[in-house]
mmCIF file of C-alpha atoms in Angstrom:
data_model
loop_
_atom_site.group_PDB
_atom_site.id
_atom_site.type_symbol
_atom_site.label_atom_id
_atom_site.label_comp_id
_atom_site.label_asym_id
_atom_site.label_seq_id
_atom_site.Cartn_x
_atom_site.Cartn_y
_atom_site.Cartn_z
ATOM 1 C CA MET A 1 66.003 22.889 59.363
ATOM 2 C CA ILE A 2 68.791 25.318 60.415
ATOM 3 C CA GLU A 3 68.715 26.756 56.914
ATOM 4 C CA ILE A 4 65.007 27.659 57.134
ATOM 5 C CA GLU A 5 65.568 29.105 60.394
ATOM 6 C CA ASN A 6 68.411 31.424 58.974
ATOM 7 C CA LYS A 7 66.246 32.422 55.957
ATOM 8 C CA VAL A 8 63.401 33.550 58.101
ATOM 9 C CA LEU A 9 65.430 35.391 60.569
ATOM 10 C CA GLU A 10 67.165 37.095 57.481
ATOM 11 C CA PHE A 11 63.940 37.900 55.931
ATOM 12 C CA PHE A 12 62.567 39.663 58.812
ATOM 13 C CA LYS A 13 65.914 41.364 59.678
ATOM 14 C CA ASN A 14 66.094 42.751 55.949
ATOM 15 C CA ASN A 15 62.431 43.642 55.782
ATOM 16 C CA LEU A 16 61.945 45.070 59.291
ATOM 17 C CA GLY A 17 65.239 46.861 59.576
ATOM 18 C CA ILE A 18 65.802 45.380 63.088
ATOM 19 C CA LYS A 19 69.114 43.623 63.335
ATOM 20 C CA ASN A 20 68.725 42.320 67.065
ATOM 21 C CA ILE A 21 65.983 39.916 66.451
ATOM 22 C CA ASP A 22 66.110 36.129 67.284
ATOM 23 C CA LEU A 23 63.652 33.165 67.267
ATOM 24 C CA SER A 24 61.843 34.361 70.392
ATOM 25 C CA SER A 25 61.372 37.897 68.867
ATOM 26 C CA ASN A 26 57.545 38.855 68.857
ATOM 27 C CA ILE A 27 57.295 40.812 65.457
ATOM 28 C CA ALA A 28 53.833 41.749 66.501
ATOM 29 C CA ASP A 29 55.198 43.734 69.491
ATOM 30 C CA PRO A 30 54.064 47.258 69.094
ATOM 31 C CA ASN A 31 57.549 48.277 70.217
ATOM 32 C CA TYR A 32 58.611 47.333 66.544
ATOM 33 C CA SER A 33 56.079 49.687 65.282
ATOM 34 C CA LEU A 34 54.704 47.319 62.693
ATOM 35 C CA PHE A 35 51.072 48.267 62.269
ATOM 36 C CA ASP A 36 48.161 48.090 59.880
ATOM 37 C CA ILE A 37 49.182 48.399 56.259
ATOM 38 C CA ASP A 38 52.942 47.726 56.986
ATOM 39 C CA ALA A 39 52.048 44.429 58.792
ATOM 40 C CA GLU A 40 49.845 43.262 56.043
ATOM 41 C CA TYR A 41 52.460 44.068 53.547
ATOM 42 C CA ILE A 42 55.268 42.298 55.501
ATOM 43 C CA MET A 43 53.208 39.181 56.206
ATOM 44 C CA GLU A 44 52.050 38.662 52.762
ATOM 45 C CA LYS A 45 55.569 39.170 51.471
ATOM 46 C CA PHE A 46 56.717 36.559 53.956
ATOM 47 C CA PHE A 47 53.860 33.895 52.910
ATOM 48 C CA LYS A 48 54.818 34.652 49.169
ATOM 49 C CA GLU A 49 58.482 34.320 49.697
ATOM 50 C CA PHE A 50 58.100 31.127 51.478
ATOM 51 C CA SER A 51 55.122 29.599 49.493
ATOM 52 C CA ILE A 52 52.741 29.543 52.560
ATOM 53 C CA ASP A 53 49.142 28.873 52.208
ATOM 54 C CA TYR A 54 47.874 31.912 54.545
ATOM 55 C CA SER A 55 44.184 31.482 54.007
ATOM 56 C CA GLU A 56 43.476 30.787 57.507
ATOM 57 C CA PHE A 57 45.769 33.799 58.763
ATOM 58 C CA VAL A 58 43.716 36.648 60.679
ATOM 59 C CA ILE A 59 46.192 39.714 60.826
ATOM 60 C CA ASP A 60 43.969 41.349 63.522
ATOM 61 C CA GLU A 61 44.606 38.578 65.990
ATOM 62 C CA TYR A 62 48.280 39.417 66.059
ATOM 63 C CA PHE A 63 48.914 43.095 65.090
ATOM 64 C CA GLN A 64 47.747 46.443 66.296
ATOM 65 C CA TYR A 65 45.691 48.930 64.553
ATOM 66 C CA PRO A 66 46.402 52.099 66.191
ATOM 67 C CA ASP A 67 43.895 54.473 67.358
ATOM 68 C CA TYR A 68 44.052 57.655 65.008
ATOM 69 C CA SER A 69 41.851 59.665 67.492
ATOM 70 C CA LEU A 70 42.685 63.108 68.875
ATOM 71 C CA LYS A 71 43.267 61.343 72.233
ATOM 72 C CA LEU A 72 46.192 59.504 70.700
ATOM 73 C CA LEU A 73 47.525 62.509 69.008
ATOM 74 C CA LEU A 74 47.468 64.375 72.490
ATOM 75 C CA LYS A 75 49.401 61.367 74.149
ATOM 76 C CA ASN A 76 52.137 61.580 71.358
ATOM 77 C CA ILE A 77 52.533 65.316 71.821
ATOM 78 C CA LEU A 78 52.741 65.043 75.517
ATOM 79 C CA ARG A 79 54.931 62.093 75.117
ATOM 80 C CA GLN A 80 52.696 59.881 77.212
ATOM 81 C CA LYS A 81 52.906 56.198 76.948
ATOM 82 C CA ILE A 82 50.421 54.519 74.743
ATOM 83 C CA ASN A 83 48.943 51.353 76.028
ATOM 84 C CA TYR A 84 47.935 48.867 73.430
ATOM 85 C CA PRO A 85 45.685 45.676 74.240
ATOM 86 C CA LEU A 86 47.686 42.393 74.357
ATOM 87 C CA LYS A 87 47.460 40.273 71.305
ATOM 88 C CA THR A 88 48.757 36.906 70.818
ATOM 89 C CA PRO A 89 52.465 36.951 70.271
ATOM 90 C CA LEU A 90 53.785 36.058 66.695
ATOM 91 C CA THR A 91 57.347 34.782 67.205
ATOM 92 C CA ILE A 92 60.092 34.255 64.776
ATOM 93 C CA ASP A 93 59.983 30.734 65.873
ATOM 94 C CA HIS A 94 56.601 30.224 65.307
ATOM 95 C CA LEU A 95 56.965 31.633 61.627
ATOM 96 C CA VAL A 96 59.916 29.173 60.951
ATOM 97 C CA LYS A 97 57.698 26.234 61.739
ATOM 98 C CA VAL A 98 55.009 27.809 59.501
ATOM 99 C CA ALA A 99 57.495 28.068 56.659
ATOM 100 C CA GLU A 100 58.486 24.464 57.470
ATOM 101 C CA LYS A 101 54.871 23.316 57.171
ATOM 102 C CA GLY A 102 53.959 25.325 54.229
ATOM 103 C CA GLU A 103 50.779 26.733 55.801
ATOM 104 C CA TRP A 104 49.433 28.932 58.474
ATOM 105 C CA PHE A 105 48.586 27.546 61.806
ATOM 106 C CA LYS A 106 47.941 29.412 64.907
ATOM 107 C CA PRO A 107 50.694 29.577 67.641
ATOM 108 C CA GLU A 108 50.250 27.725 70.729
ATOM 109 C CA GLU A 109 49.035 30.101 73.640
#
């Protein structure tokens, strides 16, 4: 069990380039800047690496798809904080449980 925890943690540390993550880290947090195509790529790679059936996984429930509008561009230029809607957290701990089970299931809310 600890071995799979370490493998999942290492997978995300190596693929996200973020070294200070732990089991409670929410990889879908907008602060990690993992959006749209990047999120799809990382999650698909995770599911394949750990042989997980992800047919029930809906990426939009967890990851943000940024607004590419002029309004967002202006906020970036003016260095204003961008508020994203809250999504269901996707923690490393949950992904460890998914890897152990071998199939996707929704995290408890």
